[in-house]
mmCIF file of C-alpha atoms (C1' of nucleotides) in Angstrom:
data_model
loop_
_atom_site.group_PDB
_atom_site.id
_atom_site.type_symbol
_atom_site.label_atom_id
_atom_site.label_comp_id
_atom_site.label_asym_id
_atom_site.label_seq_id
_atom_site.Cartn_x
_atom_site.Cartn_y
_atom_site.Cartn_z
ATOM 1 C CA MET A 39 -2.168 -37.742 7.461
ATOM 2 C CA ILE A 40 -6.231 -37.372 9.051
ATOM 3 C CA HIS A 41 -8.023 -40.371 7.675
ATOM 4 C CA ASN A 42 -5.836 -41.937 10.090
ATOM 5 C CA ASN A 43 -7.045 -40.590 13.276
ATOM 6 C CA ILE A 44 -8.570 -42.847 14.947
ATOM 7 C CA TYR A 45 -10.746 -39.897 16.352
ATOM 8 C CA PHE A 46 -11.370 -38.579 12.408
ATOM 9 C CA GLN A 47 -12.900 -42.714 12.370
ATOM 10 C CA ILE A 48 -15.028 -42.724 14.899
ATOM 11 C CA GLU A 49 -16.987 -39.439 14.258
ATOM 12 C CA LEU A 50 -16.994 -39.898 10.616
ATOM 13 C CA THR A 51 -18.492 -43.143 11.161
ATOM 14 C CA ALA A 52 -20.904 -41.811 13.956
ATOM 15 C CA ARG A 53 -22.265 -39.809 11.100
ATOM 16 C CA LYS A 54 -22.268 -42.014 8.582
ATOM 17 C CA ILE A 55 -24.529 -43.987 11.036
ATOM 18 C CA ARG A 56 -26.597 -41.699 11.496
ATOM 19 C CA GLN A 57 -27.012 -39.961 7.626
ATOM 20 C CA TYR A 58 -27.979 -43.725 6.561
ATOM 21 C CA GLY A 59 -30.299 -44.183 9.708
ATOM 22 C CA GLN A 60 -32.049 -41.629 8.717
ATOM 23 C CA ASN A 61 -32.265 -41.999 4.851
ATOM 24 C CA VAL A 62 -33.486 -45.101 5.712
ATOM 25 C CA LEU A 63 -36.243 -43.591 8.052
ATOM 26 C CA ARG A 64 -37.257 -41.525 5.622
ATOM 27 C CA SER A 65 -37.380 -43.526 2.872
ATOM 28 C CA HIS A 66 -40.354 -45.185 4.871
ATOM 29 C CA GLY A 67 -42.316 -41.983 5.073
ATOM 30 C CA ILE A 68 -41.500 -42.144 8.938
ATOM 31 C CA ASP A 69 -41.413 -38.816 10.458
ATOM 32 C CA ILE A 70 -38.643 -39.546 13.471
ATOM 33 C CA THR A 71 -35.231 -39.207 13.863
ATOM 34 C CA ILE A 72 -32.801 -41.686 14.449
ATOM 35 C CA GLU A 73 -32.425 -39.483 18.321
ATOM 36 C CA GLN A 74 -35.720 -38.844 18.855
ATOM 37 C CA TRP A 75 -36.572 -42.625 18.285
ATOM 38 C CA LEU A 76 -33.031 -43.815 20.838
ATOM 39 C CA VAL A 77 -35.654 -41.308 23.503
ATOM 40 C CA LEU A 78 -38.776 -43.197 22.215
ATOM 41 C CA ASN A 79 -37.294 -46.527 23.209
ATOM 42 C CA VAL A 80 -36.163 -45.359 26.699
ATOM 43 C CA ILE A 81 -39.896 -43.772 27.762
ATOM 44 C CA ASN A 82 -41.183 -47.679 26.139
ATOM 45 C CA ASP A 83 -38.575 -49.858 28.475
ATOM 46 C CA ASN A 84 -39.378 -47.079 31.610
ATOM 47 C CA GLU A 85 -43.157 -45.545 31.740
ATOM 48 C CA THR A 86 -43.621 -43.327 33.975
ATOM 49 C CA THR A 87 -40.129 -42.014 33.823
ATOM 50 C CA ASN A 88 -38.649 -38.830 33.517
ATOM 51 C CA GLN A 89 -35.705 -36.450 31.596
ATOM 52 C CA ILE A 90 -32.989 -36.420 33.994
ATOM 53 C CA PHE A 91 -33.181 -40.663 33.341
ATOM 54 C CA ILE A 92 -33.562 -40.722 30.254
ATOM 55 C CA GLY A 93 -30.283 -38.574 30.590
ATOM 56 C CA GLU A 94 -28.297 -40.754 31.605
ATOM 57 C CA LYS A 95 -29.212 -43.737 29.758
ATOM 58 C CA LEU A 96 -28.637 -41.848 27.366
ATOM 59 C CA VAL A 97 -25.495 -39.450 27.963
ATOM 60 C CA LYS A 98 -27.531 -36.372 27.396
ATOM 61 C CA ASP A 99 -27.904 -33.130 28.901
ATOM 62 C CA LYS A 100 -30.868 -31.505 30.107
ATOM 63 C CA PRO A 101 -31.672 -28.949 26.927
ATOM 64 C CA THR A 102 -31.570 -31.519 24.690
ATOM 65 C CA ILE A 103 -33.860 -34.052 26.005
ATOM 66 C CA SER A 104 -36.149 -31.575 27.527
ATOM 67 C CA ARG A 105 -36.126 -29.987 23.417
ATOM 68 C CA MET A 106 -36.566 -34.206 22.234
ATOM 69 C CA VAL A 107 -39.473 -34.830 24.895
ATOM 70 C CA ASN A 108 -40.691 -32.030 23.081
ATOM 71 C CA GLN A 109 -40.894 -32.355 19.478
ATOM 72 C CA LEU A 110 -41.917 -35.981 20.030
ATOM 73 C CA GLY A 111 -45.293 -34.287 22.068
ATOM 74 C CA LYS A 112 -45.111 -32.890 19.666
ATOM 75 C CA LYS A 113 -45.714 -35.113 17.245
ATOM 76 C CA GLY A 114 -48.627 -37.455 19.378
ATOM 77 C CA PHE A 115 -45.754 -40.316 20.328
ATOM 78 C CA ILE A 116 -45.228 -39.142 24.296
ATOM 79 C CA ILE A 117 -47.605 -38.127 26.523
ATOM 80 C CA LYS A 118 -46.665 -35.998 29.423
ATOM 81 C CA THR A 119 -47.770 -35.513 32.719
ATOM 82 C CA SER A 120 -46.541 -33.882 35.998
ATOM 83 C CA SER A 121 -45.326 -36.194 38.989
ATOM 84 C CA SER A 122 -47.941 -36.585 41.065
ATOM 85 C CA SER A 123 -44.532 -37.206 43.785
ATOM 86 C CA ASP A 124 -42.268 -34.523 43.264
ATOM 87 C CA SER A 125 -44.083 -31.784 41.234
ATOM 88 C CA ARG A 126 -40.900 -30.638 39.197
ATOM 89 C CA GLN A 127 -40.290 -34.067 37.121
ATOM 90 C CA VAL A 128 -42.689 -35.001 34.169
ATOM 91 C CA SER A 129 -43.795 -37.932 33.429
ATOM 92 C CA LEU A 130 -43.546 -39.876 29.542
ATOM 93 C CA SER A 131 -45.713 -41.832 29.265
ATOM 94 C CA ILE A 132 -45.756 -43.732 25.619
ATOM 95 C CA SER A 133 -49.403 -42.819 23.842
ATOM 96 C CA LYS A 134 -50.933 -45.452 21.259
ATOM 97 C CA LYS A 135 -49.528 -43.784 18.096
ATOM 98 C CA GLY A 136 -46.078 -44.065 20.139
ATOM 99 C CA LYS A 137 -47.206 -47.668 20.399
ATOM 100 C CA THR A 138 -47.054 -48.276 17.113
ATOM 101 C CA LEU A 139 -44.742 -46.732 15.662
ATOM 102 C CA ILE A 140 -42.256 -48.391 17.817
ATOM 103 C CA HIS A 141 -43.685 -51.535 16.216
ATOM 104 C CA ASN A 142 -43.340 -50.699 12.880
ATOM 105 C CA LEU A 143 -40.302 -49.577 13.230
ATOM 106 C CA GLN A 144 -38.675 -52.479 14.991
ATOM 107 C CA PRO A 145 -37.953 -54.519 11.588
ATOM 108 C CA ILE A 146 -36.383 -51.099 10.343
ATOM 109 C CA ILE A 147 -34.061 -50.087 12.792
ATOM 110 C CA GLU A 148 -32.646 -53.941 12.993
ATOM 111 C CA GLY A 149 -32.596 -54.198 9.698
ATOM 112 C CA ILE A 150 -30.165 -50.341 9.603
ATOM 113 C CA ARG A 151 -28.422 -52.304 12.254
ATOM 114 C CA LEU A 152 -27.597 -55.341 10.871
ATOM 115 C CA LYS A 153 -26.872 -54.007 7.277
ATOM 116 C CA GLY A 154 -23.796 -52.056 9.482
ATOM 117 C CA LEU A 155 -22.897 -55.022 11.006
ATOM 118 C CA GLN A 156 -22.440 -57.258 7.971
ATOM 119 C CA GLU A 157 -19.592 -59.512 7.573
ATOM 120 C CA LEU A 158 -18.765 -58.502 11.717
ATOM 121 C CA SER A 159 -18.107 -61.192 13.804
ATOM 122 C CA GLU A 160 -18.729 -61.364 17.706
ATOM 123 C CA LYS A 161 -15.500 -60.815 18.465
ATOM 124 C CA GLU A 162 -14.712 -58.427 16.610
ATOM 125 C CA SER A 163 -18.220 -56.670 17.978
ATOM 126 C CA GLN A 164 -17.296 -57.214 21.522
ATOM 127 C CA HIS A 165 -12.859 -55.740 21.130
ATOM 128 C CA ILE A 166 -14.272 -52.597 19.394
ATOM 129 C CA LYS A 167 -16.789 -52.569 21.880
ATOM 130 C CA SER A 168 -13.821 -53.212 24.532
ATOM 131 C CA ILE A 169 -11.264 -50.223 22.710
ATOM 132 C CA LEU A 170 -13.745 -47.622 22.502
ATOM 133 C CA ASN A 171 -14.593 -47.821 26.463
ATOM 134 C CA LYS A 172 -11.237 -48.400 26.865
ATOM 135 C CA ILE A 173 -10.819 -44.488 25.531
ATOM 136 C CA GLN A 174 -13.867 -43.695 26.775
ATOM 137 C CA LYS A 175 -12.160 -44.307 30.524
ATOM 138 C CA ASN A 176 -9.461 -42.486 29.199
ATOM 139 C CA LEU A 177 -10.968 -39.445 28.065
ATOM 140 C CA ASP A 178 -13.029 -39.582 31.635
ATOM 141 C CA THR A 179 -10.850 -39.311 34.289
ATOM 142 C CA MET B 260 -29.440 -52.603 26.486
ATOM 143 C CA ILE B 261 -28.557 -49.287 24.395
ATOM 144 C CA HIS B 262 -25.010 -49.775 26.273
ATOM 145 C CA ASN B 263 -24.492 -52.672 24.785
ATOM 146 C CA ASN B 264 -25.154 -51.123 21.439
ATOM 147 C CA ILE B 265 -22.374 -50.546 18.915
ATOM 148 C CA TYR B 266 -23.947 -48.219 17.248
ATOM 149 C CA PHE B 267 -24.130 -45.381 20.607
ATOM 150 C CA GLN B 268 -20.828 -46.839 22.075
ATOM 151 C CA ILE B 269 -19.378 -45.449 18.291
ATOM 152 C CA GLU B 270 -21.936 -42.312 19.046
ATOM 153 C CA LEU B 271 -21.076 -41.557 22.231
ATOM 154 C CA THR B 272 -17.091 -42.232 22.305
ATOM 155 C CA ALA B 273 -17.092 -39.286 19.556
ATOM 156 C CA ARG B 274 -18.970 -36.736 21.387
ATOM 157 C CA LYS B 275 -16.754 -38.124 24.658
ATOM 158 C CA ILE B 276 -13.325 -37.096 22.782
ATOM 159 C CA ARG B 277 -14.559 -33.790 20.949
ATOM 160 C CA GLN B 278 -16.308 -32.513 24.661
ATOM 161 C CA TYR B 279 -13.132 -33.437 26.432
ATOM 162 C CA GLY B 280 -10.683 -32.097 23.103
ATOM 163 C CA GLN B 281 -13.413 -28.953 23.322
ATOM 164 C CA ASN B 282 -12.806 -28.401 27.739
ATOM 165 C CA VAL B 283 -8.527 -28.246 26.605
ATOM 166 C CA LEU B 284 -8.991 -26.245 24.351
ATOM 167 C CA ARG B 285 -11.513 -23.952 26.467
ATOM 168 C CA SER B 286 -8.958 -23.929 29.616
ATOM 169 C CA HIS B 287 -5.642 -23.401 27.641
ATOM 170 C CA GLY B 288 -8.186 -20.282 26.674
ATOM 171 C CA ILE B 289 -8.200 -21.175 22.449
ATOM 172 C CA ASP B 290 -11.046 -19.380 20.957
ATOM 173 C CA ILE B 291 -11.312 -22.309 17.986
ATOM 174 C CA THR B 292 -13.048 -25.678 17.991
ATOM 175 C CA ILE B 293 -12.670 -28.812 17.224
ATOM 176 C CA GLU B 294 -14.001 -29.012 14.041
ATOM 177 C CA GLN B 295 -12.248 -26.047 13.046
ATOM 178 C CA TRP B 296 -9.314 -27.174 13.768
ATOM 179 C CA LEU B 297 -9.196 -29.803 11.448
ATOM 180 C CA VAL B 298 -10.533 -27.218 8.613
ATOM 181 C CA LEU B 299 -7.501 -24.980 9.390
ATOM 182 C CA ASN B 300 -4.613 -27.884 9.435
ATOM 183 C CA VAL B 301 -6.137 -28.705 5.682
ATOM 184 C CA ILE B 302 -5.560 -25.060 4.553
ATOM 185 C CA ASN B 303 -2.216 -25.280 6.459
ATOM 186 C CA ASP B 304 -1.472 -28.671 4.415
ATOM 187 C CA ASN B 305 -2.416 -27.186 1.143
ATOM 188 C CA GLU B 306 -2.065 -23.786 0.504
ATOM 189 C CA THR B 307 -4.751 -22.508 -1.749
ATOM 190 C CA THR B 308 -7.576 -24.505 -1.654
ATOM 191 C CA ASN B 309 -10.723 -24.977 -1.881
ATOM 192 C CA GLN B 310 -13.780 -25.086 0.305
ATOM 193 C CA ILE B 311 -14.525 -28.036 -2.308
ATOM 194 C CA PHE B 312 -10.870 -29.643 -0.960
ATOM 195 C CA ILE B 313 -11.917 -29.482 2.584
ATOM 196 C CA GLY B 314 -14.746 -30.714 2.402
ATOM 197 C CA GLU B 315 -13.449 -33.885 0.231
ATOM 198 C CA LYS B 316 -11.007 -34.163 2.946
ATOM 199 C CA LEU B 317 -12.702 -33.536 6.289
ATOM 200 C CA VAL B 318 -16.296 -35.844 4.386
ATOM 201 C CA LYS B 319 -17.741 -32.765 5.141
ATOM 202 C CA ASP B 320 -20.742 -31.176 2.533
ATOM 203 C CA LYS B 321 -20.284 -27.340 1.046
ATOM 204 C CA PRO B 322 -22.677 -25.175 3.651
ATOM 205 C CA THR B 323 -20.643 -26.535 6.552
ATOM 206 C CA ILE B 324 -17.650 -25.989 5.266
ATOM 207 C CA SER B 325 -18.407 -22.491 4.001
ATOM 208 C CA ARG B 326 -19.450 -21.728 7.202
ATOM 209 C CA MET B 327 -16.648 -23.000 9.187
ATOM 210 C CA VAL B 328 -14.088 -20.884 6.536
ATOM 211 C CA ASN B 329 -16.558 -17.656 7.546
ATOM 212 C CA GLN B 330 -15.657 -17.930 10.973
ATOM 213 C CA LEU B 331 -12.028 -18.895 10.403
ATOM 214 C CA GLY B 332 -11.504 -15.471 8.514
ATOM 215 C CA LYS B 333 -13.633 -14.550 11.239
ATOM 216 C CA LYS B 334 -11.204 -14.564 13.613
ATOM 217 C CA GLY B 335 -8.913 -13.824 11.531
ATOM 218 C CA PHE B 336 -6.454 -17.938 11.989
ATOM 219 C CA ILE B 337 -6.946 -17.409 7.356
ATOM 220 C CA ILE B 338 -7.776 -15.704 4.499
ATOM 221 C CA LYS B 339 -9.905 -16.076 1.484
ATOM 222 C CA THR B 340 -9.489 -14.453 -1.767
ATOM 223 C CA SER B 341 -11.050 -15.431 -4.847
ATOM 224 C CA SER B 342 -9.169 -17.591 -7.335
ATOM 225 C CA SER B 343 -7.554 -16.076 -10.510
ATOM 226 C CA SER B 344 -8.491 -18.854 -12.426
ATOM 227 C CA ASP B 345 -12.248 -19.684 -11.354
ATOM 228 C CA SER B 346 -13.111 -16.516 -9.761
ATOM 229 C CA ARG B 347 -16.120 -19.722 -9.186
ATOM 230 C CA GLN B 348 -13.311 -20.769 -6.133
ATOM 231 C CA VAL B 349 -11.770 -19.532 -3.360
ATOM 232 C CA SER B 350 -8.388 -19.131 -2.442
ATOM 233 C CA LEU B 351 -8.223 -20.524 1.095
ATOM 234 C CA SER B 352 -4.489 -19.506 3.028
ATOM 235 C CA ILE B 353 -3.342 -19.328 6.075
ATOM 236 C CA SER B 354 -3.075 -15.570 8.136
ATOM 237 C CA LYS B 355 0.424 -15.192 10.820
ATOM 238 C CA LYS B 356 -2.633 -15.365 13.304
ATOM 239 C CA GLY B 357 -3.720 -18.778 11.803
ATOM 240 C CA LYS B 358 0.111 -20.394 11.960
ATOM 241 C CA THR B 359 1.201 -19.002 14.847
ATOM 242 C CA LEU B 360 -1.980 -20.648 16.691
ATOM 243 C CA ILE B 361 -1.160 -24.051 14.783
ATOM 244 C CA HIS B 362 2.996 -23.894 16.416
ATOM 245 C CA ASN B 363 0.852 -23.156 19.707
ATOM 246 C CA LEU B 364 -2.128 -25.820 19.262
ATOM 247 C CA GLN B 365 0.212 -28.492 17.547
ATOM 248 C CA PRO B 366 1.815 -29.478 21.609
ATOM 249 C CA ILE B 367 -1.831 -29.182 22.851
ATOM 250 C CA ILE B 368 -4.018 -31.088 20.135
ATOM 251 C CA GLU B 369 -0.903 -34.515 20.617
ATOM 252 C CA GLY B 370 -1.923 -34.567 24.532
ATOM 253 C CA ILE B 371 -5.727 -34.583 23.613
ATOM 254 C CA ARG B 372 -4.938 -37.084 21.317
ATOM 255 C CA LEU B 373 -2.965 -38.841 23.741
ATOM 256 C CA LYS B 374 -5.054 -38.920 25.805
ATOM 257 C CA GLY B 375 -7.740 -40.981 24.471
ATOM 258 C CA LEU B 376 -5.244 -43.562 22.937
ATOM 259 C CA GLN B 377 -3.187 -44.265 26.665
ATOM 260 C CA GLU B 378 -2.716 -47.759 26.774
ATOM 261 C CA LEU B 379 -3.827 -49.038 23.336
ATOM 262 C CA SER B 380 -1.400 -50.864 21.911
ATOM 263 C CA GLU B 381 0.176 -50.630 18.291
ATOM 264 C CA LYS B 382 -2.652 -53.217 17.736
ATOM 265 C CA GLU B 383 -5.286 -52.220 18.933
ATOM 266 C CA SER B 384 -5.485 -49.031 16.841
ATOM 267 C CA GLN B 385 -5.042 -50.941 13.501
ATOM 268 C CA HIS B 386 -8.279 -53.330 14.897
ATOM 269 C CA ILE B 387 -9.934 -50.255 15.574
ATOM 270 C CA LYS B 388 -9.852 -48.168 12.333
ATOM 271 C CA SER B 389 -10.677 -51.338 10.261
ATOM 272 C CA ILE B 390 -12.827 -52.417 12.116
ATOM 273 C CA LEU B 391 -14.352 -48.661 11.758
ATOM 274 C CA ASN B 392 -13.717 -49.498 8.034
ATOM 275 C CA LYS B 393 -15.642 -51.931 7.902
ATOM 276 C CA ILE B 394 -18.281 -50.470 9.622
ATOM 277 C CA GLN B 395 -18.445 -47.717 7.256
ATOM 278 C CA LYS B 396 -18.400 -49.424 4.005
ATOM 279 C CA ASN B 397 -21.476 -51.631 4.980
ATOM 280 C CA LEU B 398 -23.721 -48.106 4.971
ATOM 281 C CA ASP B 399 -22.297 -46.402 1.482
ATOM 282 C CA THR B 400 -23.537 -49.585 -0.804
ATOM 283 C "C1'" DT C 61 -21.541 -19.141 -30.735
ATOM 284 C "C1'" DA C 62 -26.008 -20.057 -28.459
ATOM 285 C "C1'" DT C 63 -27.596 -22.424 -25.177
ATOM 286 C "C1'" DT C 64 -27.679 -26.860 -22.110
ATOM 287 C "C1'" DT C 65 -24.985 -28.624 -17.924
ATOM 288 C "C1'" DT C 66 -21.556 -28.687 -14.692
ATOM 289 C "C1'" DT C 67 -19.477 -26.436 -10.691
ATOM 290 C "C1'" DA C 68 -17.968 -23.206 -6.798
ATOM 291 C "C1'" DG C 69 -20.461 -21.034 -3.049
ATOM 292 C "C1'" DT C 70 -24.019 -19.465 -0.467
ATOM 293 C "C1'" DT C 71 -27.869 -18.725 1.902
ATOM 294 C "C1'" DG C 72 -32.487 -21.123 4.673
ATOM 295 C "C1'" DT C 73 -34.017 -24.491 8.323
ATOM 296 C "C1'" DC C 74 -34.514 -28.010 11.196
ATOM 297 C "C1'" DT C 75 -33.058 -31.370 15.211
ATOM 298 C "C1'" DA C 76 -29.272 -31.786 18.135
ATOM 299 C "C1'" DG C 77 -25.168 -30.541 21.893
ATOM 300 C "C1'" DC C 78 -23.126 -28.144 25.030
ATOM 301 C "C1'" DT C 79 -23.431 -23.966 27.754
ATOM 302 C "C1'" DA C 80 -25.106 -20.180 31.217
ATOM 303 C "C1'" DA C 81 -28.538 -18.752 33.086
ATOM 304 C "C1'" DC C 82 -33.204 -19.269 35.013
ATOM 305 C "C1'" DT C 83 -37.623 -20.774 37.902
ATOM 306 C "C1'" DA C 84 -40.558 -23.643 40.667
ATOM 307 C "C1'" DT C 85 -40.127 -27.175 43.436
ATOM 308 C "C1'" DT C 86 -37.602 -29.742 46.964
ATOM 309 C "C1'" DT C 87 -34.179 -30.866 51.221
ATOM 310 C "C1'" DT C 88 -30.934 -30.549 53.678
ATOM 311 C "C1'" DT C 89 -29.326 -27.972 57.782
ATOM 312 C "C1'" DA C 90 -28.914 -23.974 61.001
ATOM 313 C "C1'" DT D 52 -39.140 -23.414 60.720
ATOM 314 C "C1'" DA D 53 -36.521 -19.897 58.457
ATOM 315 C "C1'" DA D 54 -32.994 -19.619 55.090
ATOM 316 C "C1'" DA D 55 -29.133 -22.068 52.238
ATOM 317 C "C1'" DA D 56 -28.479 -25.489 48.737
ATOM 318 C "C1'" DA D 57 -30.124 -29.393 45.591
ATOM 319 C "C1'" DT D 58 -33.106 -31.155 42.457
ATOM 320 C "C1'" DA D 59 -35.597 -31.003 37.545
ATOM 321 C "C1'" DG D 60 -36.481 -28.203 34.350
ATOM 322 C "C1'" DT D 61 -36.473 -24.544 30.226
ATOM 323 C "C1'" DT D 62 -34.757 -21.030 27.629
ATOM 324 C "C1'" DA D 63 -31.127 -18.620 25.686
ATOM 325 C "C1'" DG D 64 -27.473 -18.258 22.613
ATOM 326 C "C1'" DC D 65 -23.636 -20.259 19.228
ATOM 327 C "C1'" DT D 66 -22.183 -24.265 16.298
ATOM 328 C "C1'" DA D 67 -21.976 -28.421 13.580
ATOM 329 C "C1'" DG D 68 -24.481 -30.868 10.150
ATOM 330 C "C1'" DA D 69 -27.860 -32.605 7.268
ATOM 331 C "C1'" DC D 70 -30.874 -30.492 2.549
ATOM 332 C "C1'" DA D 71 -33.059 -27.733 -0.486
ATOM 333 C "C1'" DA D 72 -32.935 -23.620 -3.297
ATOM 334 C "C1'" DC D 73 -29.919 -20.694 -4.942
ATOM 335 C "C1'" DT D 74 -26.137 -17.272 -7.975
ATOM 336 C "C1'" DA D 75 -22.608 -17.264 -10.743
ATOM 337 C "C1'" DA D 76 -19.359 -18.480 -13.468
ATOM 338 C "C1'" DA D 77 -17.285 -21.870 -16.754
ATOM 339 C "C1'" DA D 78 -17.436 -26.781 -19.141
ATOM 340 C "C1'" DA D 79 -20.017 -29.087 -22.696
ATOM 341 C "C1'" DT D 80 -22.342 -30.209 -26.148
ATOM 342 C "C1'" DA D 81 -25.374 -28.695 -30.227
#
DNA sequence: TATTTTTAGTTGTCTAGCTAACTATTTTTA
DNA sequence: TAAAAATAGTTAGCTAGACAACTAAAAATA
């Protein structure tokens, strides 16, 4: 049966996490997606980063990053300029509005995180990460 | 760091599974997506099912099922008629072409499954499913 | 029985993810 | 140094997932 299939459960859990998180953000009237928040965070942790770097961190392809960066720009959370050293590259940084958002989001995101991980022991957390990693490695080769 | 985040790893693993599976299907020249294959399987296991039932099994919403069923119909893998007892409902069944596809896909899908689960013990398989289930339940309430 | 409510399915609109094809720079190398 | 190859990013086209709004038919209820 499909519900006993590990792949199905991984994919379903991923969807439920995204959906729950998105609902919480919406309930706070915050105009950003979970995925966009991840991008914003990479930029926040690495000022003047380019899009390739974000893609490597988040393991997403160039078009996906390009579009999410555009969204974040439209919403005024980031500033996108051309790199002075290499004009192929962009240079991304957080705007004031973006900094405020990140600040306000911290406790909300932490709340989402804790909600899903309730009653998961440290051992279980480590274990699931190691198993997921094993599956990923199996599929990489 | 994001790579140490359980949610990120769950979502990433889900993407890698889909991507690997899709590549294998493509390499066999098979014109179907992993998600469509799941729908096809539910129909195969439950002849004359309707779309609500598929949605319940796969935990997907009505528009998503509606569109995937349409794709499978266009490709000639299923036959969609109106239910005689309730004309709101559709009645879905597998075509000959669909049956052939399912038959040919069995070993390929099994190969994909085994590839990812290499060196996972039965205990680990059970464990990850129980942890994923715990996370899902945490988010449901 | 007439009206209201529920149910099954579709359509529209948006975001994300993927592939492929493209432009425009920068780097390699012949 | 001129031509070829690699790199950063964008655009286009597709599927899936989510939400909202809709149609049409069935079921409930007053």
